[in-house]
Amino acid sequence: MNKPVTITPEDRAVTEPDLGEPLTYSVEAFLSPDYAKDEKERLWPKVWQVAGRVEEIPEVGNFITYEIADDSIIVVRSAPDEIKAFHNVCPHRGRRLVDTPCESNGACGSKRRFVCGFHGWTFDLEGKNVHILDPQDWKGALTEDRTGLSPVKVDQWGGWLFINMDPESIPLREYLEPFASILDAFQLEKMRFKWRQWVIYPSNWKTALEAFMEPYHVSGTHTQLLKYGQFYAYSKSYGLHGVSGFDERDPSLKMSQSSSVTRAGSGSDPRVSTYELVRENYETVNFAASTETLVKAASRLVDELPEGTPPGDVVKHWLAAARADDAARGVEWPTITPENVAEAGLAWHVFPNMSLLQGQTFALCYRARPYGDDPDQCIFESYAIERYPEGEAPKTEWVYAEPTAEKWGAVLAQDFANMQWVQKGMKSRGFRGTLPNPHQEQKITNFHRNLDDYMGRTTLRLLD
Ligand code: FES
Ligand SMILES: [Fe+2]
């Protein structure tokens, strides 16, 4: 008989809650229309979530909208050093204020005033109503509170714009901890978009996100990578959030970089295999899981190091060379202690719907959201950010891309090729329930522990 897991408030404060036991969670969260409906009340209006990047609204009047379930939020730069967010709805009779013809990806633009297209009520960048036709007709009942836009909490971390629709929510920084403190030194706010793509995909948003939350699938899905290294992973929960990394068994690799994406390749000559691994990562993960500088520096390892250099020293030399190459072209690397790099691991899940895989000068990020009310569909987005020399970041925009290797690279296409079949497979009468790996997939189990908390359900249980 399965027993429910008791989630206590103390769990929140513990950096390593004991999720190491064999657990299972039900498929309700992925398949049930009622669950999807409840998310609209219990989850999305309560959590901090990424609405965009600060770089999308550099000038006063620049705005984006963020679409989540039935809500649309306007995030606007109201002053050079001030950003505001409002519900995208006119307080007169409820017309959506800014049209969002592209329901999933939202709108963007620049305005000094938001003018409602129905009866012309007008709002300034602070959300204050500055024009109502014939206000005397209301006999004095039109207070500022009634006629202004409804505010939404907005804050920034790491170059991301986060919103929260709950006025009572805890501050963003507190919500993001300890993830924010562990990643602060990576200075993600100094990175800029390299590319950004989205697709409407036939799986639940959680099925899609979870395909990128654990490296346990590398051996079964990305088999072409196996010749370059071992992919035994650990994963760890940090309250709302979680991290995974590689768990190197080779004692010569006991160095800070071994758990991250910048690590040695396995093979008889680590000078060669490290280059092959990073090149493969770069080229098949849509030029996102590394940088051109890192690949070029790795290509010189055979010339710059003697045969027999141990893997740990190869990585050390490689990263120092890449750092110097970047410095020469005006890209400064952040200063991060080896302990910090090790703790930051490979990739994070930020509750509820963001994932990122970080390097010192780049990150590959994912966001997944429901699409309409259908638990079998989602809006899936992925984007790469990178540090560029001042003023040299490319101009990018959201591009709709079918989930093919041609559009997303071979590795992401392999992940796409699983997601829809997981969604279908979970509906099978013959599926006895999930069996997440307690060590390597704990990040996912932790996700469901926290979902249970928000959703007021107990879908996570001990396996016995
Ligand atoms: S609904 Fe906006 S002005 Fe009437
Ligand atoms: Fe993958």
XYZ file of C-alpha atoms and ligand atoms in Angstrom:
469
model
C 0.000 0.000 0.000
C 1.433 3.397 -0.921
C 1.728 5.943 1.881
C 1.459 9.691 1.368
C 4.601 11.728 1.890
C 4.149 14.311 4.604
C 5.432 17.716 3.562
C 6.264 19.864 6.560
C 7.128 23.567 6.603
C 10.586 22.545 7.820
C 11.215 20.892 4.451
C 11.349 24.346 2.926
C 14.341 25.332 5.024
C 16.323 22.172 4.458
C 18.777 22.372 1.597
C 18.804 18.627 1.045
C 15.403 17.228 1.944
C 15.332 13.486 2.098
C 13.853 12.726 -1.280
C 16.352 9.932 -1.742
C 13.724 7.291 -0.955
C 12.044 5.466 -3.848
C 8.922 7.533 -4.613
C 6.191 7.652 -7.186
C 3.840 10.393 -8.339
C 0.581 9.939 -10.178
C 0.046 10.915 -13.813
C -2.907 13.145 -12.885
C -0.714 16.259 -13.103
C 0.022 15.534 -16.778
C -3.278 14.216 -18.041
C -6.210 15.527 -16.054
C -8.252 18.439 -17.461
C -9.381 19.157 -13.871
C -5.785 19.412 -12.727
C -5.013 21.793 -15.596
C -8.064 23.863 -14.615
C -6.924 23.979 -10.988
C -3.464 25.145 -12.060
C -5.175 28.310 -13.284
C -6.361 29.023 -9.736
C -3.770 27.463 -7.481
C -0.473 27.635 -9.329
C -0.064 30.327 -11.983
C -1.581 33.222 -9.980
C 0.642 32.372 -6.984
C 4.171 31.884 -8.300
C 6.983 34.087 -9.537
C 7.533 33.283 -13.197
C 9.713 34.577 -16.004
C 7.914 37.082 -18.207
C 10.953 37.920 -20.317
C 14.468 39.364 -20.250
C 15.312 42.931 -19.236
C 17.080 43.440 -22.578
C 13.689 43.215 -24.323
C 12.603 46.570 -22.891
C 15.682 48.850 -22.893
C 13.897 52.177 -23.522
C 11.139 53.982 -21.673
C 7.822 52.881 -23.183
C 9.138 49.503 -24.385
C 6.806 46.723 -23.310
C 6.194 43.007 -23.654
C 3.194 40.939 -22.727
C 3.392 37.611 -20.984
C 0.585 35.152 -21.595
C -0.134 32.549 -18.954
C -3.327 30.489 -18.998
C -6.198 33.018 -19.186
C -4.065 35.916 -18.023
C -2.010 38.374 -19.987
C 0.421 40.704 -18.245
C 1.983 43.897 -19.633
C 5.554 44.516 -18.487
C 6.695 48.024 -19.383
C 9.695 50.253 -18.750
C 7.948 53.250 -17.199
C 11.111 55.247 -16.447
C 14.825 54.749 -17.215
C 15.285 52.797 -13.992
C 11.758 51.609 -13.327
C 9.741 48.692 -14.656
C 6.037 48.184 -13.998
C 3.624 45.359 -14.707
C -0.146 45.392 -15.136
C -2.905 42.999 -15.997
C -3.557 43.449 -19.693
C -7.191 44.434 -19.336
C -9.100 47.683 -19.631
C -11.007 48.491 -16.435
C -13.976 49.912 -18.394
C -15.648 46.826 -19.839
C -12.802 44.394 -19.916
C -11.329 44.573 -23.381
C -7.802 43.212 -23.493
C -5.841 46.457 -23.597
C -2.954 45.383 -25.835
C -3.992 42.939 -28.539
C -2.000 39.729 -28.383
C -2.673 38.161 -31.758
C 0.010 35.624 -31.105
C -1.636 34.102 -28.021
C 1.357 32.132 -26.924
C 4.260 34.397 -27.486
C 2.653 37.665 -26.558
C 3.094 41.124 -27.984
C 5.903 43.632 -27.777
C 6.269 47.254 -28.788
C 6.739 50.767 -27.554
C 4.101 53.206 -26.274
C 3.872 56.377 -24.230
C 0.188 55.744 -23.598
C -1.930 52.608 -23.706
C -5.194 53.443 -25.486
C -8.065 50.972 -25.304
C -9.354 50.154 -28.774
C -13.006 49.952 -27.639
C -13.977 53.338 -26.095
C -10.604 55.048 -25.972
C -9.868 55.026 -22.244
C -6.170 55.873 -21.971
C -3.458 54.966 -19.467
C 0.043 56.269 -18.836
C 3.098 54.065 -18.254
C 2.369 54.096 -14.511
C -1.027 52.536 -15.219
C -2.884 55.710 -14.291
C -5.983 56.571 -16.281
C -5.428 59.831 -18.174
C -8.496 59.917 -20.415
C -12.127 58.888 -20.058
C -14.793 60.015 -22.487
C -17.632 61.814 -20.652
C -16.552 61.017 -17.089
C -19.367 63.188 -15.632
C -21.866 60.473 -16.624
C -20.624 58.345 -13.709
C -21.749 60.979 -11.160
C -18.391 61.015 -9.340
C -18.091 57.223 -8.954
C -14.928 56.943 -11.048
C -12.146 56.831 -8.466
C -8.495 56.416 -9.429
C -8.576 52.892 -8.034
C -11.425 51.951 -10.306
C -10.082 53.475 -13.476
C -6.366 52.643 -13.316
C -4.766 49.416 -14.527
C -4.502 46.538 -12.052
C -0.883 46.261 -10.926
C 1.126 43.030 -10.952
C 4.307 42.515 -8.933
C 7.446 42.610 -11.047
C 11.095 42.238 -10.136
C 14.386 41.223 -11.746
C 17.097 38.701 -11.133
C 19.866 37.507 -13.458
C 18.591 39.685 -16.303
C 15.127 38.081 -16.178
C 11.872 39.914 -15.585
C 9.780 37.927 -13.138
C 6.121 38.638 -12.398
C 3.812 37.467 -9.648
C 0.055 38.068 -9.724
C -0.300 37.479 -5.978
C 0.000 40.788 -4.081
C 0.705 38.796 -0.906
C 3.570 36.785 -2.388
C 6.989 36.621 -0.779
C 9.661 38.806 -2.453
C 11.294 37.395 -5.601
C 14.725 37.053 -4.000
C 13.344 35.009 -1.138
C 11.368 32.858 -3.591
C 14.460 32.166 -5.695
C 16.749 31.233 -2.820
C 19.080 29.428 -2.545
C 19.238 29.165 -6.347
C 19.812 32.933 -6.682
C 22.722 33.036 -4.225
C 24.390 30.010 -5.809
C 24.070 31.508 -9.320
C 24.702 35.206 -8.476
C 28.391 34.951 -9.323
C 27.611 33.732 -12.861
C 26.332 37.248 -13.653
C 23.622 35.957 -15.949
C 22.335 39.549 -16.194
C 25.352 40.335 -18.385
C 24.331 37.764 -20.994
C 22.192 38.577 -24.018
C 19.966 36.513 -26.300
C 21.804 34.471 -28.916
C 18.636 32.881 -30.322
C 15.111 32.189 -29.115
C 12.621 29.689 -30.461
C 9.204 28.390 -29.553
C 6.756 25.738 -30.628
C 3.308 24.493 -29.732
C 4.044 20.930 -28.766
C 1.706 17.942 -28.174
C 2.459 17.224 -24.520
C 1.648 18.658 -21.137
C 3.934 21.554 -20.155
C 5.386 19.449 -17.339
C 6.126 16.498 -19.619
C 8.052 18.883 -21.862
C 9.967 20.597 -19.079
C 10.888 17.323 -17.398
C 12.546 16.092 -20.597
C 15.266 18.629 -19.818
C 15.479 18.184 -16.073
C 17.672 15.121 -15.674
C 20.781 13.741 -17.415
C 19.642 10.175 -16.593
C 18.176 10.076 -20.119
C 21.475 10.859 -21.882
C 22.503 7.203 -22.141
C 19.166 6.149 -23.633
C 18.327 9.185 -25.754
C 21.546 10.905 -26.790
C 23.493 7.727 -27.476
C 25.911 9.541 -29.802
C 27.359 11.315 -26.740
C 28.364 8.128 -24.956
C 31.664 7.829 -26.784
C 32.793 11.122 -25.240
C 32.101 10.564 -21.582
C 30.100 9.063 -18.771
C 26.829 10.660 -17.876
C 26.089 9.273 -14.453
C 24.223 12.110 -12.802
C 23.257 13.339 -9.382
C 20.325 15.559 -8.636
C 19.512 17.519 -5.588
C 16.605 19.550 -4.292
C 16.854 22.999 -2.817
C 13.399 23.806 -1.480
C 11.291 24.908 -4.451
C 14.106 24.422 -6.918
C 16.537 21.671 -7.886
C 19.843 21.009 -9.615
C 21.510 18.149 -11.431
C 25.091 17.518 -12.393
C 27.492 14.858 -13.469
C 28.828 12.578 -10.826
C 32.315 11.736 -11.998
C 33.706 8.452 -10.789
C 37.235 9.131 -12.036
C 39.302 10.468 -9.080
C 41.575 12.430 -11.424
C 38.520 14.541 -12.286
C 37.792 15.536 -8.703
C 37.824 19.181 -9.534
C 35.225 21.860 -9.580
C 34.399 21.670 -13.269
C 33.671 17.970 -13.292
C 29.963 18.344 -12.511
C 29.303 21.104 -14.999
C 29.004 21.260 -18.781
C 32.650 22.316 -19.179
C 34.324 19.052 -18.321
C 36.832 16.600 -19.707
C 35.861 14.040 -22.311
C 36.674 10.431 -21.557
C 39.038 8.461 -23.763
C 42.702 7.608 -23.983
C 43.730 11.183 -24.789
C 41.698 13.766 -22.839
C 43.160 16.566 -24.989
C 41.335 15.073 -27.947
C 38.199 13.808 -26.231
C 37.605 17.084 -24.391
C 37.632 18.893 -27.715
C 35.375 16.287 -29.306
C 32.901 16.467 -26.423
C 32.659 20.253 -26.408
C 32.438 20.452 -30.183
C 29.701 17.818 -30.227
C 27.829 19.638 -27.433
C 28.104 22.923 -29.270
C 27.122 21.737 -32.706
C 24.301 19.387 -31.757
C 22.673 21.481 -29.012
C 21.980 24.295 -31.454
C 25.153 26.232 -30.611
C 23.953 26.786 -27.077
C 25.640 24.407 -24.627
C 29.039 26.059 -25.083
C 30.601 28.984 -26.961
C 32.732 29.398 -30.048
C 35.579 30.594 -27.804
C 35.456 27.397 -25.735
C 35.363 25.182 -28.819
C 38.299 26.977 -30.456
C 40.386 26.876 -27.266
C 39.656 23.146 -26.950
C 40.760 22.568 -30.549
C 44.279 23.771 -29.592
C 44.680 21.430 -26.606
C 46.693 18.857 -28.583
C 49.153 21.566 -29.660
C 49.431 23.320 -26.334
C 49.679 20.384 -23.914
C 52.043 17.378 -23.808
C 50.714 13.897 -24.311
C 49.705 12.295 -21.021
C 48.385 15.477 -19.378
C 45.788 14.327 -16.815
C 42.129 15.192 -17.544
C 41.886 17.647 -14.651
C 44.852 19.644 -15.940
C 43.466 19.537 -19.474
C 40.231 21.180 -18.315
C 42.141 23.752 -16.240
C 44.316 24.729 -19.197
C 41.360 24.771 -21.582
C 39.287 27.104 -19.427
C 42.239 29.433 -18.760
C 42.951 29.633 -22.501
C 39.301 30.340 -23.328
C 39.139 32.999 -20.610
C 42.211 34.713 -22.102
C 40.782 34.486 -25.640
C 37.532 36.046 -24.491
C 39.364 38.793 -22.572
C 41.212 39.686 -25.784
C 37.917 40.251 -27.600
C 36.336 42.194 -24.755
C 34.359 39.460 -23.012
C 35.092 39.335 -19.331
C 34.510 36.078 -17.475
C 32.908 36.301 -14.045
C 35.009 35.342 -11.039
C 33.494 32.211 -9.564
C 35.155 30.077 -6.906
C 35.697 26.396 -7.762
C 33.382 25.487 -4.865
C 30.693 27.739 -6.308
C 31.048 26.196 -9.790
C 30.772 22.743 -8.231
C 27.679 23.634 -6.198
C 26.028 25.235 -9.237
C 26.326 21.873 -11.037
C 25.030 21.426 -14.555
C 21.394 22.504 -14.797
C 18.631 23.970 -12.622
C 14.906 23.733 -12.397
C 13.398 26.956 -11.099
C 9.873 26.298 -9.887
C 7.548 26.031 -11.616
C 8.376 26.318 -15.310
C 11.941 27.408 -15.976
C 15.056 25.341 -16.592
C 18.563 26.453 -17.337
C 21.932 24.907 -18.011
C 24.643 27.402 -17.191
C 28.270 27.951 -18.122
C 30.473 30.858 -17.124
C 29.704 32.831 -20.295
C 26.534 31.188 -21.601
C 23.298 29.520 -20.620
C 20.694 27.378 -22.367
C 17.218 28.047 -21.021
C 13.749 26.531 -21.293
C 10.253 27.631 -20.410
C 7.054 25.628 -20.789
C 3.459 26.791 -20.335
C 0.001 25.365 -20.874
C -1.576 25.946 -24.272
C -5.249 26.776 -23.856
C -7.053 24.401 -21.515
C -5.680 21.284 -23.140
C -3.438 19.203 -20.829
C -2.078 17.460 -23.941
C -0.531 20.612 -25.418
C 1.960 23.201 -24.333
C 3.927 26.205 -25.462
C 7.554 25.177 -25.292
C 10.356 27.699 -25.587
C 14.084 27.453 -25.562
C 16.670 30.186 -25.870
C 20.391 30.658 -25.554
C 22.032 33.611 -23.820
C 25.715 34.494 -23.968
C 28.157 37.205 -22.919
C 29.138 39.412 -25.843
C 31.599 42.258 -26.256
C 29.841 45.566 -25.468
C 27.305 46.375 -28.196
C 27.926 43.179 -30.199
C 24.979 41.065 -29.078
C 22.939 39.924 -32.085
C 19.433 41.256 -32.709
C 17.025 38.406 -32.039
C 13.327 37.786 -31.918
C 11.080 34.851 -31.076
C 10.996 32.424 -33.987
C 8.396 29.687 -34.312
C 10.258 26.477 -35.133
C 8.899 23.004 -35.818
C 10.543 20.454 -33.501
C 13.085 19.121 -35.992
C 16.850 18.593 -35.885
C 17.206 21.153 -38.643
C 15.605 23.870 -36.518
C 16.730 22.908 -33.011
C 19.851 20.760 -33.442
C 20.108 16.972 -33.183
C 20.085 16.747 -29.390
C 16.962 18.833 -28.770
C 15.224 16.966 -31.597
C 15.987 13.721 -29.765
C 14.362 15.163 -26.651
C 11.335 16.320 -28.660
C 11.063 12.805 -30.029
C 10.443 11.482 -26.494
C 8.072 14.047 -25.058
C 4.909 13.321 -27.056
C 5.350 9.582 -26.553
C 5.717 10.018 -22.795
C 2.477 11.997 -22.866
C 0.761 9.172 -24.770
C 2.439 6.393 -22.800
C 1.276 7.723 -19.451
C -2.306 7.150 -20.617
C -1.756 3.443 -21.111
C -3.899 1.103 -19.044
C -0.757 -0.931 -18.659
C 1.283 1.825 -17.065
C 1.634 1.006 -13.377
C 2.898 4.444 -12.324
C 6.094 6.452 -12.436
C 9.346 5.117 -11.004
C 11.658 8.146 -10.898
C 15.287 7.435 -10.061
C 15.722 8.554 -6.424
C 19.300 9.758 -7.011
C 19.420 10.945 -10.602
C 15.863 12.221 -11.027
C 15.266 13.742 -7.617
C 14.834 17.143 -9.244
C 11.644 15.861 -10.849
C 10.393 14.281 -7.653
C 11.012 17.574 -5.869
C 9.042 19.364 -8.603
C 6.039 17.138 -7.832
C 6.476 17.606 -4.084
C 6.198 21.351 -4.601
C 3.364 21.043 -7.124
C 1.442 19.001 -4.554
C 1.937 21.796 -2.072
C 0.564 24.483 -4.373
C -2.173 22.312 -5.808
C -3.380 21.014 -2.437
C -3.050 17.401 -3.547
C -0.980 14.394 -2.563
C 0.171 12.776 -5.765
C 3.661 11.927 -4.469
C 3.911 8.741 -2.492
C 6.490 6.371 -1.090
C 6.965 3.206 -3.091
C 6.675 0.220 -0.864
S -13.446 48.492 -22.744
Fe -11.740 49.786 -22.797
S -12.528 51.741 -23.130
Fe -14.246 50.476 -23.050
Fe 18.157 15.578 -23.560
